[in-house]
């Protein structure tokens, strides 16, 4: 190191130093990093149980230095419920994609939220089934072409894209619910704040914590990473507004 | 295992299972209502919180079984119970728990099928229980009690076996066992060592993180994993259990399990009183199946009649067991009906007289 060099950034201790398996420009990696930083800053890593789900992010356990178990497709909130009920003193969080959470696992996420399970869910919405090759997801946008709606999603046939953060915020057990994006530095900072809040409501026993990430899937969107990032700003945020939809900590203040 | 503090209770089979599970140290129960097993979750919803445990009525059987997976990964004694259609929904998580080598106890108080069927008794889930039921190459330890006392005793052992083999264990009963009332002598095992410290998820303080999974993508890794699982299923054969009754000089041995095994026992007793040389062989573990003991009886020249409350499932295992020396006839008690000992006299006497 040159004497004039100053360390301004260092990866979280909770992150494993290894090459990524995600595609270039995929924001799963950024979301992982935020989760790792929050675990570290709150001192949770050594007391955490991570629930991995199905999809491109199934390998989250390869990137975080935490105990982990793999859940069947969509069932992460149920697995997390079991883990938390078995060991209420552990910090339990799950990481799910949109096919996983908003389609096959809709019952599990709604009921875990409604029961107010003391767990935290990181939900990555990239409007597509990534791992299986870009099929339509419940969050696919109107007009967006996928391999199973090649002419573009059509409201008449396929329904409107589901706004999960809005839905989850309506459920009684939800203590914190926000939607974030990681398309620019400012939003990344806000995303981290939201994840921290979601973790804190679990720590304080206040209820269920949920953070929806709007994220890119350049591969299945058939876009460059830069264009994919632009799509977040121009198409996704207008339909999936960012912000905090529920914050029980604020209500209690 | 020593038995302490004996207490006599008069309960349904479902309640016997629940009392036994509590005595075994079960601390988490995840369920969803379905007849004829509702007394189990109902009992647990009160008893478990009082014992410092957790009860969750899940949103579905799918969720209940996955909650069980999560609790099992934390090294906790946990269980779920259901009946046939509900057990079908639990198969997803059962396959994952088998693949992830997690200890869990599942109770199936089975009913008539296929489909919604009826709420009457049936043994139609024999294949599903003993052949895997979910996807992939795996086996459950399957135990079939015939009395309320056995239901109590065997669920206590089910928890020990689940942890011993790090594998799901199924108690396979039926609507008869679940709904009948009998006196049960309660006992409590004196502590247990689950040896879960070496694998359970409890936060990675002071050690490397642990991972519980069933995904093996590297070349050859899944093959290796399956060989480990198969070796375990072989080792489970040490747990084989069965009851024989009046088999020594029997010309015909009736093979029947669970409630039907118990009803046939009465038939055999009454036929014996009239001088007929008939005996009963009742498998208690359905996996591992008591093949060797049956083969020995076959080698002695005995003939066999398998009676089941279905259209012919366990009879396949009986035939495989005795095939070097003979065969087994089959009598079907139609699913959903409630047989009594007299119903089995005719089919048994027919086989005794024949050949
Ligand atoms: C029961 C079941 N059905 C289907 C699949 C196949 N599958 C694997 S990943 C996936 C899609 C996941 O998409 P998403 O949750 O959006 O995550 P992403 O890959 O986009 O991160 C599907 C359908 C499966 N593993 N299990
Ligand atoms: S397919 Fe999409 S979600 Fe999956 S790694 Fe590639 S960019 Fe990311």
Coordinates of C-alpha atoms and ligand atoms in Angstrom, one line a residue, chain A residues 21-24 26-28 56 126 130-131 216-220, ligand 2:
Chain A
X21 CA -21.8 -16.5 -9.9
X22 CA -24.3 -13.8 -10.8
X23 CA -24.4 -12.3 -14.3
X24 CA -22.7 -9.0 -14.9
X26 CA -27.2 -8.4 -11.7
X27 CA -28.2 -6.6 -8.5
X28 CA -28.6 -9.7 -6.3
X56 CA -30.7 -17.4 -8.8
X126 CA -36.5 -8.4 -10.9
X130 CA -34.2 -15.5 -13.5
X131 CA -32.8 -18.9 -12.9
X216 CA -32.0 -5.8 -12.5
X217 CA -31.8 -9.1 -14.5
X218 CA -29.9 -7.9 -17.5
X219 CA -29.6 -11.4 -18.9
X220 CA -33.3 -12.1 -19.1
Ligands
LIG2 S1 -30.3 -14.6 -14.6 FE1 -30.9 -12.6 -13.9 S2 -31.3 -12.8 -11.7 FE2 -30.1 -14.6 -12.3 S3 -28.0 -14.0 -12.0 FE3 -28.4 -13.5 -14.1 S4 -29.0 -11.4 -14.0 FE4 -29.1 -12.1 -11.9

